[in-house]
Coordinates of C-alpha atoms and ligand atoms in Angstrom, one line a residue:
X6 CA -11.9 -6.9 -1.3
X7 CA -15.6 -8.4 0.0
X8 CA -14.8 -10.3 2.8
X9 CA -14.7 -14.4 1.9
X10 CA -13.8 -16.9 4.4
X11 CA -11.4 -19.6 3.5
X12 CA -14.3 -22.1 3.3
X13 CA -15.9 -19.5 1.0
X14 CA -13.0 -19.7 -0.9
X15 CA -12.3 -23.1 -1.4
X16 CA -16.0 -23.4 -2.9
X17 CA -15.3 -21.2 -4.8
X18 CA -12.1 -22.5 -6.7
X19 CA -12.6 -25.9 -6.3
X20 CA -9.8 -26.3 -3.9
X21 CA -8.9 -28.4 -0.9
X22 CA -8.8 -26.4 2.4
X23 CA -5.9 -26.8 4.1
X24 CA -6.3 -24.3 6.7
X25 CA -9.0 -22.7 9.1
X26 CA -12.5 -22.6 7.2
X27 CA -13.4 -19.6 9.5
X28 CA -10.8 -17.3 9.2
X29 CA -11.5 -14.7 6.3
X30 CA -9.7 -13.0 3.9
X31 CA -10.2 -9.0 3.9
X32 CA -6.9 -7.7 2.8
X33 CA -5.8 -7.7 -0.7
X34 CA -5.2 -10.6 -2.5
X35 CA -1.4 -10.8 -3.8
X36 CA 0.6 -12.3 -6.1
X37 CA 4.1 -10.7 -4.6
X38 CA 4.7 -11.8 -1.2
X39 CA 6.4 -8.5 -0.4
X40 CA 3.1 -6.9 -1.1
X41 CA 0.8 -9.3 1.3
X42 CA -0.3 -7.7 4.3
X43 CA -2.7 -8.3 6.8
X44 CA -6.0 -10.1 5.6
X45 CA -4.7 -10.8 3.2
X46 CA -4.6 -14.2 0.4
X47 CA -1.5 -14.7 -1.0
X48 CA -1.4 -16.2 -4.4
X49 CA 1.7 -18.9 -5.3
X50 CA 2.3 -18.0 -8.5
X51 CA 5.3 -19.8 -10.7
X52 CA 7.1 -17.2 -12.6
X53 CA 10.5 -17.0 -14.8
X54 CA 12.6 -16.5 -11.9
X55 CA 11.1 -17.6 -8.4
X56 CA 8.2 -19.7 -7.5
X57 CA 5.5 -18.0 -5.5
X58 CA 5.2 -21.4 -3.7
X59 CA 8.6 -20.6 -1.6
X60 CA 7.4 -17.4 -0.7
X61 CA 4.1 -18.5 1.1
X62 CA 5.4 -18.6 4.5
X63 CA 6.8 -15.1 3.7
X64 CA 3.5 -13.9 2.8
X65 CA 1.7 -15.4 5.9
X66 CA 4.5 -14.1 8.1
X67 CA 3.2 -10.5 7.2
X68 CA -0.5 -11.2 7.7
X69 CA -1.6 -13.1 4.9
X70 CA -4.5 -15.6 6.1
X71 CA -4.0 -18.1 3.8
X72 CA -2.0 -19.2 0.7
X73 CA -3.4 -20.0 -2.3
X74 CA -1.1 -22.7 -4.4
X75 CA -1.2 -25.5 -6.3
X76 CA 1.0 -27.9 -4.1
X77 CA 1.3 -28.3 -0.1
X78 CA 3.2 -25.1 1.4
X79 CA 4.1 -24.7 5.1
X80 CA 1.5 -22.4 6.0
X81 CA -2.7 -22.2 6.0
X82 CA -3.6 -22.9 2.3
X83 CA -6.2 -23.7 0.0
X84 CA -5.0 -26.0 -2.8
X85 CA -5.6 -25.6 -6.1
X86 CA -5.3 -27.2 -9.6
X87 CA -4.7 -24.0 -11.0
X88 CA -3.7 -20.3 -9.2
X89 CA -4.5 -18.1 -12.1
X90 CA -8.0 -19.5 -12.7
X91 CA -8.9 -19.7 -9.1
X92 CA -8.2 -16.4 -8.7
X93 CA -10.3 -15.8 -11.9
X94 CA -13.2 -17.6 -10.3
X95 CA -12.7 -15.2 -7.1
X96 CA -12.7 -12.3 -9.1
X97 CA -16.1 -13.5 -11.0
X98 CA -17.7 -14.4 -7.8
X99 CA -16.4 -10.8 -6.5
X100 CA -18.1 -9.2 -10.0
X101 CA -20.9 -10.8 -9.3
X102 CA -21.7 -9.9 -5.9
X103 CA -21.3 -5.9 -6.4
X104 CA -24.0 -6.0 -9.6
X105 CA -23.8 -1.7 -8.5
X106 CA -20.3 -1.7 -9.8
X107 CA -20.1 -0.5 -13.8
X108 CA -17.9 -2.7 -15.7
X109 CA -15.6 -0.8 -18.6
X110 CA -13.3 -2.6 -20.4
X111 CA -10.4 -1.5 -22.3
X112 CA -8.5 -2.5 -25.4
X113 CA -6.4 -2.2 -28.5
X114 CA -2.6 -2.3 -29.5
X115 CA -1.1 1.0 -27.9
X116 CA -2.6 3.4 -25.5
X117 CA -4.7 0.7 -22.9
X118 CA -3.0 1.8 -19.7
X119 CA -2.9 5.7 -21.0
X120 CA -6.5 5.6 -21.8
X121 CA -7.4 3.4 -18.9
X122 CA -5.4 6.3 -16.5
X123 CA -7.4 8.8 -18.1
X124 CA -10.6 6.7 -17.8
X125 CA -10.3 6.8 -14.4
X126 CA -9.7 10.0 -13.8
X127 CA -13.2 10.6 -15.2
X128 CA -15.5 8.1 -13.6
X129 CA -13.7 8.4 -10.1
X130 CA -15.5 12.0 -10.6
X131 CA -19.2 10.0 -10.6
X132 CA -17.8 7.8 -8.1
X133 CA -15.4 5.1 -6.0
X134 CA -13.4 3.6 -9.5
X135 CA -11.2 0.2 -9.2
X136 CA -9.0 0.3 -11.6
X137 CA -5.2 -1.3 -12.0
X138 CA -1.8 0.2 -11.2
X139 CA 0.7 0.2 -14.2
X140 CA -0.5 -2.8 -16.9
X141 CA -2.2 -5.0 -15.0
X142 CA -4.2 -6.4 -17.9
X143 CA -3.7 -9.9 -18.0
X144 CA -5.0 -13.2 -16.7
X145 CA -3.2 -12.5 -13.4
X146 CA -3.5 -8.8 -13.2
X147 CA -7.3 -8.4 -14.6
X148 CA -8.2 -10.6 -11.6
X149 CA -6.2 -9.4 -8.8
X150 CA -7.4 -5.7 -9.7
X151 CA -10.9 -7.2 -9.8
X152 CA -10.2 -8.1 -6.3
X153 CA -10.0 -5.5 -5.2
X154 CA -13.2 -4.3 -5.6
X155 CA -15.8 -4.2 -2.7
X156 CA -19.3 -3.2 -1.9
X157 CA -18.5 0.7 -2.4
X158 CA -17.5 0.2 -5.9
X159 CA -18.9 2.3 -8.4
X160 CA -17.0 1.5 -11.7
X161 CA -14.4 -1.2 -12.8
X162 CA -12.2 0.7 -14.8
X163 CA -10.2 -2.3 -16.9
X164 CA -7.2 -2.5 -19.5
X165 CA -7.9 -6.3 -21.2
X166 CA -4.4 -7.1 -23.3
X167 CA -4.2 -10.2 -25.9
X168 CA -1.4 -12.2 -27.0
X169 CA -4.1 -14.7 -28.9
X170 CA -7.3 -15.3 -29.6
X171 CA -9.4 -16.0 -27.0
X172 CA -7.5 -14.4 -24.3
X173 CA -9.5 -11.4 -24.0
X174 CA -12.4 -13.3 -24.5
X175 CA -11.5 -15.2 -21.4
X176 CA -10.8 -11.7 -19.5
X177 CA -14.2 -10.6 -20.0
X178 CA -15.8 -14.3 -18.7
X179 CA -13.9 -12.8 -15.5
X180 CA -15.3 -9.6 -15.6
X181 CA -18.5 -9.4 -17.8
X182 CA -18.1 -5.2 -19.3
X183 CA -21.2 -3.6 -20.1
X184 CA -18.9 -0.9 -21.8
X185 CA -15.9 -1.5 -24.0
X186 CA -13.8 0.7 -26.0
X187 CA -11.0 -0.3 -28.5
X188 CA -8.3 2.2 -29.1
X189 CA -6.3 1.3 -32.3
X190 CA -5.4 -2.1 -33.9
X191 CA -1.5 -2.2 -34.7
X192 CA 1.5 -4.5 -34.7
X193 CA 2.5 -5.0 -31.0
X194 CA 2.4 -8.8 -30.7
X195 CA 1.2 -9.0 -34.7
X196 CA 3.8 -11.6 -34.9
X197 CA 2.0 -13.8 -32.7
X198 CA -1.2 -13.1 -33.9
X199 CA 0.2 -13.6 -37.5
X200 CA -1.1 -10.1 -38.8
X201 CA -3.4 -6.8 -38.5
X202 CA -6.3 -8.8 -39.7
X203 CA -5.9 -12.0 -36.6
X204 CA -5.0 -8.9 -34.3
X205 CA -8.5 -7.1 -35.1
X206 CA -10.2 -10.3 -34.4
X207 CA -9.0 -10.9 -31.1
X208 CA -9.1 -6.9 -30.0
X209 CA -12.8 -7.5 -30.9
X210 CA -13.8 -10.2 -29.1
X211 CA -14.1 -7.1 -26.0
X212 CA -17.2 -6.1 -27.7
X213 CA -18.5 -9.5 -29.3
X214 CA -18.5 -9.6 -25.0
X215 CA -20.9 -6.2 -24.5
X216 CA -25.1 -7.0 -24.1
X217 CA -27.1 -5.0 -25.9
X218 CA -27.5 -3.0 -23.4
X219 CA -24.3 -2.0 -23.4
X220 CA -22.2 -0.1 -25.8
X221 CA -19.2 -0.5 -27.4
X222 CA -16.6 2.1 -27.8
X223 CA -14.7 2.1 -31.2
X224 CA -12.1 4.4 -32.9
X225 CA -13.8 6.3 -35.9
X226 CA -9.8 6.6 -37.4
X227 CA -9.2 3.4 -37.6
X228 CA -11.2 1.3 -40.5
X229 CA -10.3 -2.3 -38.3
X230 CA -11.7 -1.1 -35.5
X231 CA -14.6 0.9 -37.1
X232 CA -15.8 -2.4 -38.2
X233 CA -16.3 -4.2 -34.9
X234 CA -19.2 -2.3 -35.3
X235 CA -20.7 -5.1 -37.1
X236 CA -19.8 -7.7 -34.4
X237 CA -21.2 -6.3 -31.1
X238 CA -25.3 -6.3 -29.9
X239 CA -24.2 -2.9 -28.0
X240 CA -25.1 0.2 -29.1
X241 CA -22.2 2.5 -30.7
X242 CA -20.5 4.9 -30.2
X243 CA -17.3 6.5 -31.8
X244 CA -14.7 9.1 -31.2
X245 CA -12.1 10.1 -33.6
X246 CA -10.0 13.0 -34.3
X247 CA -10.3 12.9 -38.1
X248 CA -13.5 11.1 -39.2
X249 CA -16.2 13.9 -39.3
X250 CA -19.4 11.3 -38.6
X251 CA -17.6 10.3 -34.8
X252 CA -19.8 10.7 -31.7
X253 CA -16.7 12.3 -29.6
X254 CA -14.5 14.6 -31.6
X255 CA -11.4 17.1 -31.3
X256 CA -11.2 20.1 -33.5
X257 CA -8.0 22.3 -33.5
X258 CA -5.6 20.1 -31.9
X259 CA -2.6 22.0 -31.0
X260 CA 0.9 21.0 -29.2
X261 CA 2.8 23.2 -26.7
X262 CA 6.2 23.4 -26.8
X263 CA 6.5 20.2 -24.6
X264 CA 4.2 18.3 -26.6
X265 CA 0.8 18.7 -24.5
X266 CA -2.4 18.6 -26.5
X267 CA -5.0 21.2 -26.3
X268 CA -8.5 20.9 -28.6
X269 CA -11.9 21.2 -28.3
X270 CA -13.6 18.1 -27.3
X271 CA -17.0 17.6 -29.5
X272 CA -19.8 15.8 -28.1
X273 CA -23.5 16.0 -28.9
X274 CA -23.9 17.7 -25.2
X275 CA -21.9 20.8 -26.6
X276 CA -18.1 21.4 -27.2
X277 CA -15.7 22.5 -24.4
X278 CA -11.9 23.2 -24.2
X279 CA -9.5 20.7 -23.4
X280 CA -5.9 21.0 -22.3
X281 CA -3.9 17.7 -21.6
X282 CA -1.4 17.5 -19.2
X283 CA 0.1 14.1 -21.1
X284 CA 2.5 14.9 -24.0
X285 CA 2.0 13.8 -27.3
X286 CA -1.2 14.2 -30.0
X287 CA -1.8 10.4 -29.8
X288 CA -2.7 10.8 -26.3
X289 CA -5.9 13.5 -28.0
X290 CA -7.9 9.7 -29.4
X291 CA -6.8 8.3 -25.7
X292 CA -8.3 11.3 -24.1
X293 CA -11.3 11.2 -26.8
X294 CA -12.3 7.2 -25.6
X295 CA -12.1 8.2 -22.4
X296 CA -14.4 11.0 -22.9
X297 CA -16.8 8.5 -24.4
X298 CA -16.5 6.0 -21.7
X299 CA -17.3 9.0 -19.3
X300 CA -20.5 10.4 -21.6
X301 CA -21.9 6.8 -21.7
X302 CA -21.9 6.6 -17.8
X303 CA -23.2 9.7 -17.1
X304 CA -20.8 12.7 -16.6
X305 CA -21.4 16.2 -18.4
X306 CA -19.4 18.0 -20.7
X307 CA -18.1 20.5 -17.9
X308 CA -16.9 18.0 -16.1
X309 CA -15.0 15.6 -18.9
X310 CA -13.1 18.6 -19.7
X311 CA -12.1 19.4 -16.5
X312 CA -10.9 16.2 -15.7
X313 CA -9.5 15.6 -18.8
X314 CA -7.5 18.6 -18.3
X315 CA -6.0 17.7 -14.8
X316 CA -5.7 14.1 -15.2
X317 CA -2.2 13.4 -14.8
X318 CA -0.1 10.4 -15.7
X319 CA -0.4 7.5 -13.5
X320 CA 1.3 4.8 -14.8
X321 CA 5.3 5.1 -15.5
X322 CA 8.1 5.4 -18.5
X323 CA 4.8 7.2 -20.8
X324 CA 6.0 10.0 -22.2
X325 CA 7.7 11.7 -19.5
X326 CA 9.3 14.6 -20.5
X327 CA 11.7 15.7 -18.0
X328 CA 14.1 19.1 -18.5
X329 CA 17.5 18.9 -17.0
X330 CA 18.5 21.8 -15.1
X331 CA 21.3 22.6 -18.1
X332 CA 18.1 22.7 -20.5
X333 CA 18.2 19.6 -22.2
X334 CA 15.0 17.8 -22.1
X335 CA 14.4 14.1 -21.6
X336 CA 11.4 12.5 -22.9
X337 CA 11.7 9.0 -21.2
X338 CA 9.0 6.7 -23.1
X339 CA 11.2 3.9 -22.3
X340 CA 7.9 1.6 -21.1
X341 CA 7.5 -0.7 -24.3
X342 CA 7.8 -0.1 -28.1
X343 CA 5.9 -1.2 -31.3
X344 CA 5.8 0.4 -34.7
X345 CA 2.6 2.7 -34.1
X346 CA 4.2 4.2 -30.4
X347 CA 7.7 4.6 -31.6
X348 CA 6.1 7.1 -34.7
X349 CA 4.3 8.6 -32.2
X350 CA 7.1 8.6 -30.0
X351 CA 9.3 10.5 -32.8
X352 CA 6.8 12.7 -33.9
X353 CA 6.8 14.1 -30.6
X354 CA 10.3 14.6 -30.5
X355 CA 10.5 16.6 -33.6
X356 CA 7.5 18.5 -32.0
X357 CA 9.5 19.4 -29.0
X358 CA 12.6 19.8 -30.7
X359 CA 11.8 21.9 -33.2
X360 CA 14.1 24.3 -33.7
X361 CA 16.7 22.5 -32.0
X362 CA 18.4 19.2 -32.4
X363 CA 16.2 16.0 -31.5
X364 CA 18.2 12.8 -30.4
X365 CA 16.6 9.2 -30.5
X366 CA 17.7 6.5 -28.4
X367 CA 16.3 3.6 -29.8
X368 CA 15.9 0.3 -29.0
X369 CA 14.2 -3.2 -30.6
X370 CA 10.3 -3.4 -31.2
X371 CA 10.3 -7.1 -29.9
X372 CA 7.1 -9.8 -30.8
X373 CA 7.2 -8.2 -34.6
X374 CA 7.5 -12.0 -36.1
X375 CA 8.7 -11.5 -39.8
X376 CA 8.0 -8.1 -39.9
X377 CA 10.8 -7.4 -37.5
X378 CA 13.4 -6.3 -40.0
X379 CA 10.6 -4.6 -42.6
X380 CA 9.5 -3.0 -39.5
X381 CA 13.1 -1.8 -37.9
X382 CA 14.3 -0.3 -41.6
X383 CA 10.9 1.5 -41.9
X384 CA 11.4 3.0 -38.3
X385 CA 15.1 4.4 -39.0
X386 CA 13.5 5.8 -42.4
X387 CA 11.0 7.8 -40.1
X388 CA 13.1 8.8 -37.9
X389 CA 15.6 9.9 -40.7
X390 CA 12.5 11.7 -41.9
X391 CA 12.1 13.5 -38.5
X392 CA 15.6 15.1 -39.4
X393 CA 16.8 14.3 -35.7
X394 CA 20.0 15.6 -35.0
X395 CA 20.7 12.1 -33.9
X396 CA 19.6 8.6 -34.1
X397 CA 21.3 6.5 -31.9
X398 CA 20.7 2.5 -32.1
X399 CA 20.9 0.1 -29.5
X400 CA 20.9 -3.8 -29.0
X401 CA 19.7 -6.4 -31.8
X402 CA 17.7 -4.6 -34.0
X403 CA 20.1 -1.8 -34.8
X404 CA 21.8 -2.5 -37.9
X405 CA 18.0 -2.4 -39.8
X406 CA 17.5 0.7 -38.3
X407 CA 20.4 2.4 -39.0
X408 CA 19.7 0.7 -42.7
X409 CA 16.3 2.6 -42.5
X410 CA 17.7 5.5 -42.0
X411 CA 20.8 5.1 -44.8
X412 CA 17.6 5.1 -47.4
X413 CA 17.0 9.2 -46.7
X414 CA 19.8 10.6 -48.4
X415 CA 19.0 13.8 -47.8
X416 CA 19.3 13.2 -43.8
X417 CA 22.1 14.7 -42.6
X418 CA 21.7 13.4 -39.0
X419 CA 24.4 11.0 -37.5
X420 CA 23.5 7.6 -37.0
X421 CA 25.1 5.2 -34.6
X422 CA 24.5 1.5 -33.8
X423 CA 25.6 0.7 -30.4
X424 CA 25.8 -2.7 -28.4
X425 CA 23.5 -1.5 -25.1
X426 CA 22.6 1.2 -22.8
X427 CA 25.7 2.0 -20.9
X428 CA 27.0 2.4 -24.8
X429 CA 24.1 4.6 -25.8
X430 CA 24.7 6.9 -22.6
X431 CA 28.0 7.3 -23.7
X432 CA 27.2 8.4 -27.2
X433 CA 24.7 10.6 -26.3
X434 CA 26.0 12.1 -23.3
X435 CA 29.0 13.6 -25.1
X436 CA 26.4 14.9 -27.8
X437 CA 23.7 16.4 -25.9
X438 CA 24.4 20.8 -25.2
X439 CA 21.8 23.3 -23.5
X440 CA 18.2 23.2 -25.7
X441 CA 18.5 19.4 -27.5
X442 CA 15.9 17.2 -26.6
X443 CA 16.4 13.5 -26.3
X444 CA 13.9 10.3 -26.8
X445 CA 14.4 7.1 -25.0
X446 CA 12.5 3.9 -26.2
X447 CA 12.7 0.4 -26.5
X448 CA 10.8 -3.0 -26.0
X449 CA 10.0 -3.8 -22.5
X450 CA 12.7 -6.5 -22.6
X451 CA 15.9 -3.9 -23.3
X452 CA 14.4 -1.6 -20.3
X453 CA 15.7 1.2 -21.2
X454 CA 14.5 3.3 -18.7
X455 CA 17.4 3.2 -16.5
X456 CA 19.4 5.3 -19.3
X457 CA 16.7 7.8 -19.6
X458 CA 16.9 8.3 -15.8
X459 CA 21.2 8.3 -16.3
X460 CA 20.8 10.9 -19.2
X461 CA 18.7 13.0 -16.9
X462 CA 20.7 12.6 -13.9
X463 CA 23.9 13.7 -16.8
X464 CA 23.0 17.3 -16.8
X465 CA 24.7 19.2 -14.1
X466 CA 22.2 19.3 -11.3
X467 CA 20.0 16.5 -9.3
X468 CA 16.8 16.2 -12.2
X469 CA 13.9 18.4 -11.8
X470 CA 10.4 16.9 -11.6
X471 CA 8.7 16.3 -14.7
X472 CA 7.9 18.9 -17.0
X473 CA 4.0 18.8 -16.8
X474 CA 2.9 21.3 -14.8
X475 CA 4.5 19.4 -11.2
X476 CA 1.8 16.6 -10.8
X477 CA 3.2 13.5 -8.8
X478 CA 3.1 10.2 -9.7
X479 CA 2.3 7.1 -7.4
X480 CA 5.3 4.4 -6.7
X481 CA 5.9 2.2 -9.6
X482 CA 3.9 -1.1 -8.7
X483 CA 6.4 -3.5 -7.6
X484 CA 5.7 -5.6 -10.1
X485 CA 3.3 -5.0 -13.5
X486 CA 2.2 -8.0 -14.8
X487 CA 3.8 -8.4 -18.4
X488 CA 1.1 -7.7 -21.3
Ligands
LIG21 N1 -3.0 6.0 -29.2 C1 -1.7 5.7 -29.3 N2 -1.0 5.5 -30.5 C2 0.3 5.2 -30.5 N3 1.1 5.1 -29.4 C3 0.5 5.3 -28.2 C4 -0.9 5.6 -28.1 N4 -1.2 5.7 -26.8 C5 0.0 5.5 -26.1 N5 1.0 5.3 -27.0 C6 2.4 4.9 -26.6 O1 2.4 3.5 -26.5 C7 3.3 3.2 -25.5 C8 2.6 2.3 -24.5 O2 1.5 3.1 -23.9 P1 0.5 2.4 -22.9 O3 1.3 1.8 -21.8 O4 -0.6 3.4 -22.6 O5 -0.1 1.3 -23.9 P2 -0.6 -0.2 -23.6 O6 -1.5 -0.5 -24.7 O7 -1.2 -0.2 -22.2 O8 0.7 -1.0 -23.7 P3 0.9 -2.5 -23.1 O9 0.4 -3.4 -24.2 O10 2.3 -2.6 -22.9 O11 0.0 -2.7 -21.9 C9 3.8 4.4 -24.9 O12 5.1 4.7 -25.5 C10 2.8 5.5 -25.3 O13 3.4 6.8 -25.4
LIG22 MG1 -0.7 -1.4 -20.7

């Protein structure tokens, strides 16, 4: 955070001071009141459950400076007509005053925060990198990571996330990229968008955002975002693991027997081996944009591949893959679902299973509008496909899976529809022996993730750490602003 007194930032939003125009704010500015410490500016944000506003005095209590709010509160404030864009005129005015900081935007349907994780791991090789904890890609959590920047920032690493058009239009008037990649265009949220086509437009409006001195990032494999090309002034650049004409390329991509990607990475520098230590080959185009991202700002081969090789997940419920102490392996990608990260999802199971039995623990793909059922019986068919020992389906959307599934007659799997998790531990936990493999996902909404840690803690013995070689993982962020 640059230093900005409460005078500064009541000019800055358009607010009413209600406090000392002195003091200043040089803690981190918060939207969760157990988070505010001292310095700090405490945002009053109204949420589903609780209203920031009652947890003001909280905030100054642990060394807030001020609240920010949009009615009086019993503590210094600044009032506002409106928290979220105040805090997105902070974060310009922040953007603005650190014109050394390298702005890098991120977007598309599935893979923001992996890519985003991996991004970062790059440029915090060329120098100090911002970027957010977990998902924090919205009109609250684009800012308050902005925020966070301050005169020793090097690069803004971003993840931009749309449930409309205009929205990441509006995330890049906060933060103006000079850089933007776009991973994939799929169906998460295509029900509110209304289709692929209303989903491409708004994932493009990131690099209808990039000057021409800029340059815009785009997925080779995938013809929607291909042609964004025609819709940025940037220069462009492409990576891709099939198209042959892409800047960034991998060639012999190869899975372990837990799913980790090794190729060689392609560039115009040279090529140089790679060796992921994320599981599953969708994380290869990840890994590819953020090789791109990297080569545009100014790091070598050598180093990509390095970094890319030791870049660990970040950012929670992605593809871990756990192995329980009795040899059953849990891969807990319990985080969200949509159709294009549930195939991946699977495919990765049969990768590791393979051999053995695979189990899927399945949940709803929420936000798929009238695709949902369409969407749900083509799932179960894949996953009938996979010849998983097991497809076990839980909460609303079950029955059109397990239909899905019913259509491969030839699948001799069983398939089982159950009301929720404590049902789905039960079914699989009297399935699962030494050497099966088992895949938890589901929408957000069903969070899931709690049975993936109850099937892991099933096996005999307290769960291991994760099966990727024994990197650590930060905290979860108390709270990851929704997409
Ligand atoms: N390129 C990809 N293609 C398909 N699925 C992917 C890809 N990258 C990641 N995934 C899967 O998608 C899910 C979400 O991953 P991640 O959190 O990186 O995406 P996101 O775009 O940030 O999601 P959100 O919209 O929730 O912020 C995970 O299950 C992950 O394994
Ligand atoms: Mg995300």
């Amino acid at each position: 955070m640059i230093p900005l007194s409460l005078a500064q930032v009541a000019r800055i939003t358009g607010g009413q001071l209600h406090a000392e125009a002195a003091s200043v704010v040089t803690g981190e500015v918060v939207i969760d009141s157990r988070r505010a410490g001292p310095g700090g500016l405490f945002a009053a944000v109204a949420g589903e459950r609780s209203d920031g506003h009652d947890f003001a005095a909280d905030a100054v209590a642990a060394g807030a400076v001020a609240a920010l709010a949009t009615r009086p509160v019993p503590v210094p404030s600044v009032l506002v007509a409106d928290v979220p864009a105040a805090l997105a005129a902070l974060a310009r005015h922040v953007v603005d005053a650190l014109p050394a900081a390298q702005v890098a935007g991120i977007t598309g349907s599935s893979g923001k925060t992996s890519t985003k994780d991996l991004a970062a791991q790059l440029t915090e090789r060329l120098g100090p990198t911002i970027a957010p904890a977990g998902s924090f890609n919205n009109e609250l959590g684009l800012p308050l990571t902005v925020l966070r920047a301050d005169s020793s920032t090097r690069y803004l690493v971003l993840e931009l996330s749309a449930r409309g058009p205009g929205h990441i239009a509006y995330l890049c008037g906060i933060a103006p990229p000079r850089y933007g990649a776009v991973l994939n265009v799929g169906h998460a949220h295509a029900g509110e968008f209304g289709g692929l086509d209303q989903v491409a437009r708004a994932k493009g409006e990131l690099v209808e955002a990039l000057p021409a001195d800029g340059a815009a990032i785009l997925n080779a494999d995938d013809p929607r975002v291909a042609a964004m090309a025609a819709r940025t002034a940037a220069r462009v650049v492409t990576f891709g693991v099939e198209a042959p004409q892409a800047t960034v390329r991998a060639a012999d991509v190869r899975l372990d027997d837990l799913g980790r990607p090794s190729f060689t990475l392609l560039t115009p520098d040279g090529s140089a081996p790679v060796t992921l230590r994320l599981h599953g080959a969708h994380n290869v185009p990840n890994a590819l944009a953020a090789a791109a991202l990297a080569r545009e700002l100014g790091l070598g081969l050598a180093d990509t591949a390095d970094a890319l090789s030791t870049a660990v997940a970040r950012s929670r419920w992605r593809m871990e893959v756990h192995r329980r102490a009795d040899g059953v392996t849990v891969i807990n990608d319990a985080y969200n679902a949509n159709p294009e990260s549930v195939r991946a999802a699977v495919a990765a199971l049969r990768h590791l299973a393979a051999g053995g039995r695979g189990f899927a623990v399945l949940g709803h793909m929420a936000e798929l509008g009238d695709t949902s059922q369409a969407s749900h019986e083509a799932i179960g068919e894949f996953a009938a496909r996979a010849e998983l020992a097991g497809l076990i389906a839980v909460g609303p959307e079950a029955e059109p899976l397990l239909a899905g599934a019913r259509r491969v007659p030839s699948w001799t799997g069983e398939a089982l529809a159950v009301p929720d998790a404590a049902a789905a531990l039960d079914a699989v936990s009297n399935q699962l022996k030494p050497g099966d493999v088992v895949l938890v996902k589901a929408s957000r909404a069903a969070r899931l993730e709690g049975l993936a840690a109850a099937v892991l803690a099933g096996g005999d013995d307290p769960p291991g750490p994760p099966a990727h070689g024994g990197a650590t993982r930060p905290p979860v962020p108390p709270r990851e602003a929704d997409r």
